[in-house]
Amino acid sequence: MAFLSLQFNSFLIISAILLFSAFFAAGQSECALKLGFSLTTEDTSPWSSPSGEFAFGFRPLQRSSSGSKDHFFLAIWFNKIPEKTIVWSKNEFSVSRGSKLELTNKGKLILHGSQGIEIWTAPSNGRSTCAAMLNSGNFVLINGSSNSIWESFKEPTDTILPDQIISMGTNLYARQSETNYTEGKFKLSMQSDGNLVLYRIFWPTEDSSDAYWASNTVLSNPDVQLIFDTAGYLYLKDGKENIQNITEKDMGSPQEFYHMARIDSDGVFRAYNHPRKNHAADAKGCTSAWSAIQSIPEDLCQAIIGYLGSGACGYNSYCVNSNGKPQCLCPEGYSPVDSLNVLKGCKPNFQLPSCQQNGWELNMEFIEFKELNETDWPLNDYDLRTGSRVDKDTCKEFCRQDCFCAAVIYDKNYCWKKKFPLSNGRQYAGLTRTALIKVPKSNTTDLCLKRKDQSTLVLVGSLLLGSSVFLNFLLLLTILIGFFFIYHKKMLNVQFDSTTFGLRRYTYKELEEATGGFKQQLGRGAFGTVYKGVTPSIPKRYIAVKMLNKVEPDGEKEFKTEVNAIGQTHHKNLVTLLGYCDEGENRLLVYEYMSNGSLATLLFGVSRPHWNQRMQIVCGIARGLMYLHEECSTQIIHCDVKPENILLDEFLMPKISDFGLAKLLLAEQSRAARTNIRGTVGYFAPEWFRKASITVKVDIYSLGVMVLEIICCKSSVVFAMGEEEEALVDWAYDCYSKKKLNKMVEDDEEARNDMKSVERLVMVAIWCIQEDPSIRPSMRRITQMLEGVAEVPIPPRPSAFSSS
Ligand SMILES: *[C@@H]1O[C@H](CO)[C@@H](O)[C@H](O)[C@H]1NC(C)=O
Ligand SMILES: *[C@@H]1O[C@H](CO)[C@@H](O)[C@H](O)[C@H]1NC(C)=O
Ligand SMILES: *[C@@H]1O[C@H](CO)[C@@H](O)[C@H](O)[C@H]1NC(C)=O
Ligand SMILES: *[C@@H]1O[C@H](CO)[C@@H](O)[C@H](O)[C@H]1NC(C)=O
Ligand SMILES: *[C@@H]1O[C@H](CO)[C@@H](O)[C@H](O)[C@H]1NC(C)=O
């Protein structure tokens, strides 16, 4: 039990400082908050530590997207960094505007609701005579004999700070999600047997929790504490002896970095650092962020497994480890239960098998199987077939014949049957099992649900292998010249990325090394050149580094704002910005590397992607644009939607790149647009040529042109220079109005067998290319039309003037 002496005896003061430096280190020598002090939700200045680095007070509760600031909760946060990262909170007590926190004359710290009701009181026993927000981030209540009788450090929420000691019997609970501070599904427990354990919690009975990581320091007569020392290391101490190091990576010097450790909403316990620099005073005005230095466990996907519950991700989903972050993905044929919280799992896009007549599961012809390589839903299988005659096809057959079977896992001569719900899903390189997921064959009008054809990748591959050396060379060349191509791409997910994980700030030198001196050029755009590189940190991953052309030297603030805005976007159909560098003239952006290059290369290249694949790409782009226009906190107009700016990951999932550079782009685009004739640079909406205002509808126009290109696999630029002497948009409308749509997909058998979808897509595209921006539908509407939720009305002629 810590003890504090404030007596006016110099000897005692000195010994107190030595012994209890955690409290009054950093020169704080008084208990600043006297009885009678109070704070309301309207107060703009919280109770801050003498150094100003921590503050105690009310924080607004972020209510979903509405962002209303009418509810507040008590918290302690880092007050000198822009993120104002919360390290302690009483989020369970949300209070409305007008509520008050008071250190009463009776010696209690009381939180009053707006109606004056007592909501929370500390301490439960004893009377305090004053309180202090200490430089360590600890808020303490002190009694008449200078003892601390309540400390926020002793009631941790999800975060530990240097100097904080976690005693046996203390639990830290992860949040629901990055922005919802309510207790979530995971806890870190410093147990009274001396063991430090991470648990997955199953509400409502906390007892039935599953451990997924432990220090294994069970002792017979333990006196164990979890220590976060000032150098940034976490370790376990039994009595005076260090018995186990929890972290070993260097956290950077405490003079330069803030440190904290937190059990995050995804269940990973991470040690973070953050540069201390005072940004307002920093001439370069750089933003910096928390970087995870160490993650425990390193691969949550494989760590969590149990007969209870769904595993690291929700039911029916599977988990992929991406640089220490678990990503929860839905198999084909399934979609997220709650798109805001992937931990809630996936639901089938079809009726659950009921084994009753009329069910699709009883009609063998309606059944098909989706394959996921290197994927398993272990445990909970209800039947196993094994033997030398069991191959993949017989395995499918076992499942097809069993109406309760949801999926089978196949591994050489083994076939496990799985029922709903699927749990503990995981996918990692080297897993020899293949999941075969049973779904009904679909022939809905939902273009976005039509299955991608898995043979596409194989086709590209076999072309490379099978054709002549010369063709191979050409292909290779195309691929090399083509834009950013690359690597294992994480396929999904958004929701785990969080602004608090934030962007990494790189030095120019680091990026120079990462790219081997900017050697391998991936592409060149209006604003800069893109180079391939490898991250300096472990684990290594490929990155695309975009060096912006010399930008205005005084555009720093703009650059910062834009980088911030880009960094806050998280969507599976957007390329993720990993970090940036801003050193004088050197402005660089660091993106994830996309292994399959740009849509332009794919679409106008040697091998045309399959029709179903192309429809998937349209749907993905639409979802990404909808997010930019309607779902992210500040609306982003892309301004440069074109196939060169759509990149494809290894699953050919489209990802929009180059967004958020609007300020840079607006000037450039207007110039480019005004110097080009309509139809040649086909993606520009007509309003670029007038002095009309630029709205999100310019992106809709560009999308429309691009959809037409995706339908006919023809570049609008090349088209306009061809013999038709007509803009692609006018030609498409002609084909549509004269009911000659098959001309658009002339030599594409797959598309010709699906003219209904072709027509629907063309109609949506024609709505997008309307000359009058106000007639063009919103992205939400477009997505609904693509998904078959909304009918597509007959589109009018795009322009009153175009030829017919
Ligand atoms: C946080 O999540 C809980 C449980 O899902 C929910 O009841 C609560 O409304 C959420 N709070 C906010 C602020 O979204
Ligand atoms: C202050 O707290 C300590 C420890 O809880 C207790 O022993 C002491 O009597 C308290 N002093 C007063 C004046 O209440
Ligand atoms: C913990 O790490 C320190 C230095 O990194 C080392 O000296 C010490 O032996 C380690 N302690 C244990 C118990 O492994
Ligand atoms: C799965 O693995 C097999 C064999 O390695 C391969 O032929 C097949 O193309 C893979 N399927 C997918 C969807 O990647
Ligand atoms: C879907 O397919 C089934 C069986 O092949 C057929 O009976 C049904 O008419 C089809 N529905 C549509 C909308 O094409």
GROMACS .gro file of N, CA and C in nm, residues 582-705:
model
  372
  582ASP      N    1   0.732   1.443  -4.357
  582ASP     CA    2   0.719   1.585  -4.388
  582ASP      C    3   0.844   1.654  -4.336
  583GLU      N    4   0.941   1.663  -4.422
  583GLU     CA    5   1.065   1.729  -4.380
  583GLU      C    6   1.099   1.834  -4.484
  584GLY      N    7   1.066   1.956  -4.454
  584GLY     CA    8   1.095   2.064  -4.548
  584GLY      C    9   1.033   2.035  -4.683
  585GLU      N   10   1.117   2.025  -4.784
  585GLU     CA   11   1.065   2.003  -4.918
  585GLU      C   12   1.025   1.859  -4.943
  586ASN      N   13   1.066   1.772  -4.855
  586ASN     CA   14   1.038   1.630  -4.877
  586ASN      C   15   0.905   1.590  -4.816
  587ARG      N   16   0.805   1.575  -4.901
  587ARG     CA   17   0.676   1.529  -4.851
  587ARG      C   18   0.648   1.397  -4.918
  588LEU      N   19   0.633   1.295  -4.834
  588LEU     CA   20   0.608   1.161  -4.890
  588LEU      C   21   0.492   1.096  -4.818
  589LEU      N   22   0.421   1.015  -4.891
  589LEU     CA   23   0.311   0.939  -4.832
  589LEU      C   24   0.345   0.791  -4.845
  590VAL      N   25   0.318   0.716  -4.739
  590VAL     CA   26   0.350   0.574  -4.740
  590VAL      C   27   0.221   0.493  -4.738
  591TYR      N   28   0.199   0.415  -4.843
  591TYR     CA   29   0.077   0.337  -4.856
  591TYR      C   30   0.106   0.188  -4.849
  592GLU      N   31   0.001   0.110  -4.820
  592GLU     CA   32   0.015  -0.033  -4.834
  592GLU      C   33   0.037  -0.063  -4.982
  593TYR      N   34   0.106  -0.173  -5.008
  593TYR     CA   35   0.143  -0.206  -5.145
  593TYR      C   36   0.039  -0.303  -5.202
  594MET      N   37  -0.007  -0.276  -5.324
  594MET     CA   38  -0.113  -0.358  -5.384
  594MET      C   39  -0.054  -0.449  -5.490
  595SER      N   40  -0.070  -0.577  -5.470
  595SER     CA   41   0.005  -0.671  -5.552
  595SER      C   42  -0.048  -0.686  -5.694
  596ASN      N   43  -0.170  -0.641  -5.721
  596ASN     CA   44  -0.223  -0.667  -5.854
  596ASN      C   45  -0.234  -0.544  -5.943
  597GLY      N   46  -0.166  -0.437  -5.904
  597GLY     CA   47  -0.158  -0.323  -5.993
  597GLY      C   48  -0.288  -0.245  -6.006
  598SER      N   49  -0.298  -0.171  -6.113
  598SER     CA   50  -0.414  -0.085  -6.127
  598SER      C   51  -0.518  -0.149  -6.218
  599LEU      N   52  -0.639  -0.099  -6.201
  599LEU     CA   53  -0.749  -0.147  -6.282
  599LEU      C   54  -0.723  -0.119  -6.430
  600ALA      N   55  -0.655  -0.008  -6.458
  600ALA     CA   56  -0.628   0.025  -6.598
  600ALA      C   57  -0.548  -0.086  -6.665
  601THR      N   58  -0.446  -0.133  -6.595
  601THR     CA   59  -0.363  -0.239  -6.652
  601THR      C   60  -0.444  -0.366  -6.671
  602LEU      N   61  -0.526  -0.395  -6.571
  602LEU     CA   62  -0.603  -0.519  -6.577
  602LEU      C   63  -0.706  -0.514  -6.690
  603LEU      N   64  -0.775  -0.399  -6.697
  603LEU     CA   65  -0.888  -0.386  -6.787
  603LEU      C   66  -0.845  -0.374  -6.933
  604PHE      N   67  -0.741  -0.295  -6.954
  604PHE     CA   68  -0.700  -0.268  -7.092
  604PHE      C   69  -0.578  -0.351  -7.129
  605GLY      N   70  -0.545  -0.446  -7.044
  605GLY     CA   71  -0.425  -0.525  -7.067
  605GLY      C   72  -0.452  -0.649  -7.151
  606VAL      N   73  -0.365  -0.745  -7.137
  606VAL     CA   74  -0.367  -0.862  -7.224
  606VAL      C   75  -0.487  -0.953  -7.196
  607SER      N   76  -0.505  -0.985  -7.069
  607SER     CA   77  -0.614  -1.077  -7.040
  607SER      C   78  -0.726  -1.004  -6.969
  608ARG      N   79  -0.842  -1.009  -7.029
  608ARG     CA   80  -0.956  -0.938  -6.975
  608ARG      C   81  -1.009  -1.013  -6.854
  609PRO      N   82  -1.039  -0.944  -6.744
  609PRO     CA   83  -1.096  -1.015  -6.629
  609PRO      C   84  -1.238  -1.066  -6.660
  610HIS      N   85  -1.277  -1.168  -6.588
  610HIS     CA   86  -1.410  -1.226  -6.611
  610HIS      C   87  -1.521  -1.125  -6.581
  611TRP      N   88  -1.635  -1.152  -6.641
  611TRP     CA   89  -1.749  -1.062  -6.625
  611TRP      C   90  -1.790  -1.051  -6.478
  612ASN      N   91  -1.800  -1.164  -6.410
  612ASN     CA   92  -1.838  -1.159  -6.268
  612ASN      C   93  -1.735  -1.082  -6.187
  613GLN      N   94  -1.611  -1.103  -6.221
  613GLN     CA   95  -1.503  -1.031  -6.154
  613GLN      C   96  -1.518  -0.881  -6.173
  614ARG      N   97  -1.553  -0.843  -6.296
  614ARG     CA   98  -1.568  -0.700  -6.324
  614ARG      C   99  -1.685  -0.642  -6.247
  615MET      N  100  -1.792  -0.719  -6.234
  615MET     CA  101  -1.905  -0.666  -6.157
  615MET      C  102  -1.866  -0.648  -6.011
  616GLN      N  103  -1.789  -0.743  -5.958
  616GLN     CA  104  -1.742  -0.730  -5.821
  616GLN      C  105  -1.659  -0.603  -5.805
  617ILE      N  106  -1.578  -0.576  -5.905
  617ILE     CA  107  -1.493  -0.458  -5.898
  617ILE      C  108  -1.578  -0.331  -5.896
  618VAL      N  109  -1.680  -0.327  -5.981
  618VAL     CA  110  -1.770  -0.210  -5.982
  618VAL      C  111  -1.831  -0.192  -5.843
  619CYS      N  112  -1.877  -0.302  -5.785
  619CYS     CA  113  -1.943  -0.292  -5.655
  619CYS      C  114  -1.846  -0.244  -5.547
  620GLY      N  115  -1.723  -0.296  -5.552
  620GLY     CA  116  -1.624  -0.255  -5.453
  620GLY      C  117  -1.591  -0.107  -5.464
  621ILE      N  118  -1.573  -0.060  -5.589
  621ILE     CA  119  -1.543   0.082  -5.609
  621ILE      C  120  -1.659   0.166  -5.557
  622ALA      N  121  -1.780   0.121  -5.585
  622ALA     CA  122  -1.898   0.197  -5.541
  622ALA      C  123  -1.901   0.207  -5.389
  623ARG      N  124  -1.869   0.097  -5.322
  623ARG     CA  125  -1.870   0.100  -5.175
  623ARG      C  126  -1.761   0.193  -5.122
  624GLY      N  127  -1.645   0.191  -5.185
  624GLY     CA  128  -1.537   0.278  -5.141
  624GLY      C  129  -1.574   0.425  -5.159
  625LEU      N  130  -1.634   0.456  -5.275
  625LEU     CA  131  -1.673   0.595  -5.301
  625LEU      C  132  -1.785   0.638  -5.208
  626MET      N  133  -1.877   0.545  -5.179
  626MET     CA  134  -1.986   0.580  -5.088
  626MET      C  135  -1.928   0.616  -4.952
  627TYR      N  136  -1.826   0.542  -4.912
  627TYR     CA  137  -1.764   0.571  -4.784
  627TYR      C  138  -1.702   0.712  -4.786
  628LEU      N  139  -1.629   0.742  -4.893
  628LEU     CA  140  -1.566   0.875  -4.902
  628LEU      C  141  -1.669   0.987  -4.900
  629HIS      N  142  -1.780   0.965  -4.972
  629HIS     CA  143  -1.879   1.071  -4.986
  629HIS      C  144  -1.970   1.082  -4.865
  630GLU      N  145  -2.006   0.967  -4.808
  630GLU     CA  146  -2.117   0.973  -4.713
  630GLU      C  147  -2.086   0.917  -4.576
  631GLU      N  148  -1.977   0.846  -4.562
  631GLU     CA  149  -1.960   0.777  -4.435
  631GLU      C  150  -1.840   0.821  -4.353
  632CYS      N  151  -1.743   0.886  -4.414
  632CYS     CA  152  -1.632   0.922  -4.327
  632CYS      C  153  -1.658   1.059  -4.266
  633SER      N  154  -1.584   1.089  -4.160
  633SER     CA  155  -1.623   1.204  -4.078
  633SER      C  156  -1.620   1.335  -4.155
  634THR      N  157  -1.520   1.354  -4.243
  634THR     CA  158  -1.528   1.469  -4.331
  634THR      C  159  -1.543   1.417  -4.473
  635GLN      N  160  -1.641   1.470  -4.542
  635GLN     CA  161  -1.666   1.423  -4.678
  635GLN      C  162  -1.541   1.444  -4.764
  636ILE      N  163  -1.508   1.343  -4.841
  636ILE     CA  164  -1.393   1.355  -4.930
  636ILE      C  165  -1.439   1.342  -5.074
  637ILE      N  166  -1.413   1.445  -5.154
  637ILE     CA  167  -1.438   1.435  -5.298
  637ILE      C  168  -1.307   1.386  -5.359
  638HIS      N  169  -1.315   1.281  -5.435
  638HIS     CA  170  -1.191   1.224  -5.486
  638HIS      C  171  -1.131   1.314  -5.594
  639CYS      N  172  -1.216   1.358  -5.686
  639CYS     CA  173  -1.178   1.447  -5.795
  639CYS      C  174  -1.096   1.381  -5.906
  640ASP      N  175  -1.052   1.261  -5.889
  640ASP     CA  176  -0.971   1.201  -5.994
  640ASP      C  177  -0.999   1.052  -6.005
  641VAL      N  178  -1.128   1.019  -6.013
  641VAL     CA  179  -1.166   0.878  -6.024
  641VAL      C  180  -1.137   0.831  -6.165
  642LYS      N  181  -1.048   0.736  -6.179
  642LYS     CA  182  -1.017   0.677  -6.309
  642LYS      C  183  -0.948   0.544  -6.284
  643PRO      N  184  -0.944   0.457  -6.383
  643PRO     CA  185  -0.892   0.321  -6.359
  643PRO      C  186  -0.748   0.320  -6.308
  644GLU      N  187  -0.670   0.422  -6.341
  644GLU     CA  188  -0.532   0.425  -6.292
  644GLU      C  189  -0.530   0.442  -6.141
  645ASN      N  190  -0.635   0.499  -6.086
  645ASN     CA  191  -0.638   0.523  -5.942
  645ASN      C  192  -0.714   0.417  -5.865
  646ILE      N  193  -0.748   0.308  -5.932
  646ILE     CA  194  -0.809   0.196  -5.861
  646ILE      C  195  -0.704   0.085  -5.859
  647LEU      N  196  -0.662   0.045  -5.740
  647LEU     CA  197  -0.562  -0.061  -5.731
  647LEU      C  198  -0.630  -0.190  -5.687
  648LEU      N  199  -0.562  -0.301  -5.714
  648LEU     CA  200  -0.624  -0.430  -5.685
  648LEU      C  201  -0.533  -0.512  -5.596
  649ASP      N  202  -0.594  -0.571  -5.495
  649ASP     CA  203  -0.512  -0.653  -5.406
  649ASP      C  204  -0.504  -0.795  -5.460
  650GLU      N  205  -0.447  -0.882  -5.382
  650GLU     CA  206  -0.423  -1.015  -5.437
  650GLU      C  207  -0.551  -1.091  -5.467
  651PHE      N  208  -0.662  -1.048  -5.406
  651PHE     CA  209  -0.790  -1.113  -5.436
  651PHE      C  210  -0.867  -1.036  -5.542
  652LEU      N  211  -0.799  -0.945  -5.607
  652LEU     CA  212  -0.860  -0.855  -5.704
  652LEU      C  213  -0.970  -0.771  -5.642
  653MET      N  214  -0.958  -0.747  -5.514
  653MET     CA  215  -1.050  -0.653  -5.450
  653MET      C  216  -1.003  -0.513  -5.483
  654PRO      N  217  -1.094  -0.429  -5.537
  654PRO     CA  218  -1.052  -0.295  -5.577
  654PRO      C  219  -1.031  -0.204  -5.457
  655LYS      N  220  -0.931  -0.122  -5.464
  655LYS     CA  221  -0.905  -0.024  -5.358
  655LYS      C  222  -0.876   0.110  -5.422
  656ILE      N  223  -0.950   0.209  -5.380
  656ILE     CA  224  -0.934   0.342  -5.437
  656ILE      C  225  -0.808   0.406  -5.379
  657SER      N  226  -0.728   0.465  -5.466
  657SER     CA  227  -0.608   0.532  -5.416
  657SER      C  228  -0.612   0.678  -5.454
  658ASP      N  229  -0.516   0.753  -5.401
  658ASP     CA  230  -0.498   0.893  -5.438
  658ASP      C  231  -0.614   0.982  -5.397
  659PHE      N  232  -0.688   0.943  -5.296
  659PHE     CA  233  -0.797   1.031  -5.253
  659PHE      C  234  -0.744   1.121  -5.143
  660GLY      N  235  -0.816   1.229  -5.121
  660GLY     CA  236  -0.783   1.317  -5.009
  660GLY      C  237  -0.679   1.421  -5.043
  661LEU      N  238  -0.631   1.420  -5.166
  661LEU     CA  239  -0.536   1.524  -5.205
  661LEU      C  240  -0.612   1.633  -5.279
  662ALA      N  241  -0.736   1.655  -5.236
  662ALA     CA  242  -0.828   1.739  -5.312
  662ALA      C  243  -0.773   1.879  -5.338
  663LYS      N  244  -0.714   1.938  -5.234
  663LYS     CA  245  -0.667   2.075  -5.252
  663LYS      C  246  -0.564   2.080  -5.364
  664LEU      N  247  -0.471   1.984  -5.356
  664LEU     CA  248  -0.370   1.978  -5.461
  664LEU      C  249  -0.437   1.952  -5.594
  665LEU      N  250  -0.538   1.864  -5.587
  665LEU     CA  251  -0.599   1.819  -5.711
  665LEU      C  252  -0.687   1.923  -5.776
  666LEU      N  253  -0.761   1.995  -5.694
  666LEU     CA  254  -0.858   2.086  -5.752
  666LEU      C  255  -0.793   2.179  -5.853
  667ALA      N  256  -0.683   2.239  -5.810
  667ALA     CA  257  -0.615   2.333  -5.898
  667ALA      C  258  -0.569   2.260  -6.025
  668GLU      N  259  -0.504   2.147  -6.003
  668GLU     CA  260  -0.449   2.072  -6.115
  668GLU      C  261  -0.558   2.023  -6.210
  669GLN      N  262  -0.667   1.972  -6.153
  669GLN     CA  263  -0.774   1.918  -6.235
  669GLN      C  264  -0.838   2.026  -6.321
  670SER      N  265  -0.864   2.139  -6.257
  670SER     CA  266  -0.931   2.244  -6.333
  670SER      C  267  -0.845   2.283  -6.452
  671ARG      N  268  -0.715   2.288  -6.424
  671ARG     CA  269  -0.625   2.325  -6.532
  671ARG      C  270  -0.629   2.220  -6.642
  672ALA      N  271  -0.614   2.095  -6.601
  672ALA     CA  272  -0.612   1.986  -6.699
  672ALA      C  273  -0.744   1.981  -6.776
  673ALA      N  274  -0.853   1.994  -6.702
  673ALA     CA  275  -0.983   1.982  -6.765
  673ALA      C  276  -1.002   2.091  -6.869
  674ARG      N  277  -0.959   2.212  -6.831
  674ARG     CA  278  -0.986   2.324  -6.920
  674ARG      C  279  -0.897   2.324  -7.041
  675THR      N  280  -0.792   2.245  -7.038
  675THR     CA  281  -0.708   2.242  -7.155
  675THR      C  282  -0.734   2.118  -7.240
  676ASN      N  283  -0.834   2.043  -7.205
  676ASN     CA  284  -0.865   1.923  -7.283
  676ASN      C  285  -1.006   1.930  -7.339
  677ILE      N  286  -1.024   1.858  -7.446
  677ILE     CA  287  -1.155   1.861  -7.510
  677ILE      C  288  -1.237   1.745  -7.457
  678ARG      N  289  -1.362   1.767  -7.441
  678ARG     CA  290  -1.449   1.664  -7.388
  678ARG      C  291  -1.434   1.538  -7.471
  679GLY      N  292  -1.432   1.429  -7.405
  679GLY     CA  293  -1.426   1.303  -7.478
  679GLY      C  294  -1.285   1.250  -7.488
  680THR      N  295  -1.187   1.339  -7.481
  680THR     CA  296  -1.053   1.284  -7.484
  680THR      C  297  -1.010   1.244  -7.345
  681VAL      N  298  -1.017   1.340  -7.254
  681VAL     CA  299  -0.992   1.298  -7.117
  681VAL      C  300  -1.127   1.274  -7.056
  682GLY      N  301  -1.174   1.156  -7.077
  682GLY     CA  302  -1.316   1.128  -7.061
  682GLY      C  303  -1.372   1.129  -6.921
  683TYR      N  304  -1.287   1.135  -6.819
  683TYR     CA  305  -1.343   1.119  -6.685
  683TYR      C  306  -1.392   1.249  -6.622
  684PHE      N  307  -1.360   1.361  -6.686
  684PHE     CA  308  -1.398   1.488  -6.626
  684PHE      C  309  -1.544   1.520  -6.647
  685ALA      N  310  -1.610   1.551  -6.538
  685ALA     CA  311  -1.750   1.592  -6.547
  685ALA      C  312  -1.757   1.726  -6.618
  686PRO      N  313  -1.871   1.753  -6.687
  686PRO     CA  314  -1.881   1.877  -6.763
  686PRO      C  315  -1.860   2.001  -6.676
  687GLU      N  316  -1.895   1.994  -6.547
  687GLU     CA  317  -1.883   2.117  -6.467
  687GLU      C  318  -1.738   2.162  -6.449
  688TRP      N  319  -1.641   2.071  -6.472
  688TRP     CA  320  -1.502   2.115  -6.467
  688TRP      C  321  -1.476   2.220  -6.575
  689PHE      N  322  -1.548   2.212  -6.686
  689PHE     CA  323  -1.522   2.301  -6.799
  689PHE      C  324  -1.594   2.433  -6.784
  690ARG      N  325  -1.698   2.429  -6.701
  690ARG     CA  326  -1.765   2.555  -6.674
  690ARG      C  327  -1.702   2.608  -6.546
  691LYS      N  328  -1.750   2.722  -6.502
  691LYS     CA  329  -1.696   2.768  -6.375
  691LYS      C  330  -1.787   2.721  -6.262
  692ALA      N  331  -1.860   2.617  -6.289
  692ALA     CA  332  -1.956   2.569  -6.189
  692ALA      C  333  -1.883   2.513  -6.066
  693SER      N  334  -1.955   2.506  -5.955
  693SER     CA  335  -1.890   2.456  -5.834
  693SER      C  336  -1.871   2.305  -5.844
  694ILE      N  337  -1.767   2.260  -5.779
  694ILE     CA  338  -1.730   2.119  -5.785
  694ILE      C  339  -1.788   2.048  -5.662
  695THR      N  340  -1.869   1.946  -5.687
  695THR     CA  341  -1.929   1.873  -5.574
  695THR      C  342  -1.895   1.725  -5.588
  696VAL      N  343  -1.947   1.646  -5.497
  696VAL     CA  344  -1.924   1.502  -5.505
  696VAL      C  345  -1.972   1.446  -5.639
  697LYS      N  346  -2.060   1.518  -5.705
  697LYS     CA  347  -2.117   1.466  -5.829
  697LYS      C  348  -2.012   1.454  -5.941
  698VAL      N  349  -1.898   1.522  -5.926
  698VAL     CA  350  -1.794   1.503  -6.028
  698VAL      C  351  -1.741   1.359  -6.021
  699ASP      N  352  -1.736   1.306  -5.899
  699ASP     CA  353  -1.690   1.167  -5.885
  699ASP      C  354  -1.791   1.070  -5.945
  700ILE      N  355  -1.920   1.105  -5.930
  700ILE     CA  356  -2.024   1.017  -5.983
  700ILE      C  357  -2.010   1.009  -6.134
  701TYR      N  358  -1.984   1.125  -6.195
  701TYR     CA  359  -1.968   1.127  -6.341
  701TYR      C  360  -1.850   1.036  -6.381
  702SER      N  361  -1.738   1.058  -6.314
  702SER     CA  362  -1.619   0.979  -6.348
  702SER      C  363  -1.646   0.830  -6.328
  703LEU      N  364  -1.719   0.799  -6.220
  703LEU     CA  365  -1.752   0.659  -6.195
  703LEU      C  366  -1.833   0.602  -6.311
  704GLY      N  367  -1.929   0.683  -6.360
  704GLY     CA  368  -2.012   0.638  -6.471
  704GLY      C  369  -1.928   0.602  -6.593
  705VAL      N  370  -1.834   0.690  -6.625
  705VAL     CA  371  -1.747   0.664  -6.740
  705VAL      C  372  -1.667   0.536  -6.716
   0.00000   0.00000   0.00000
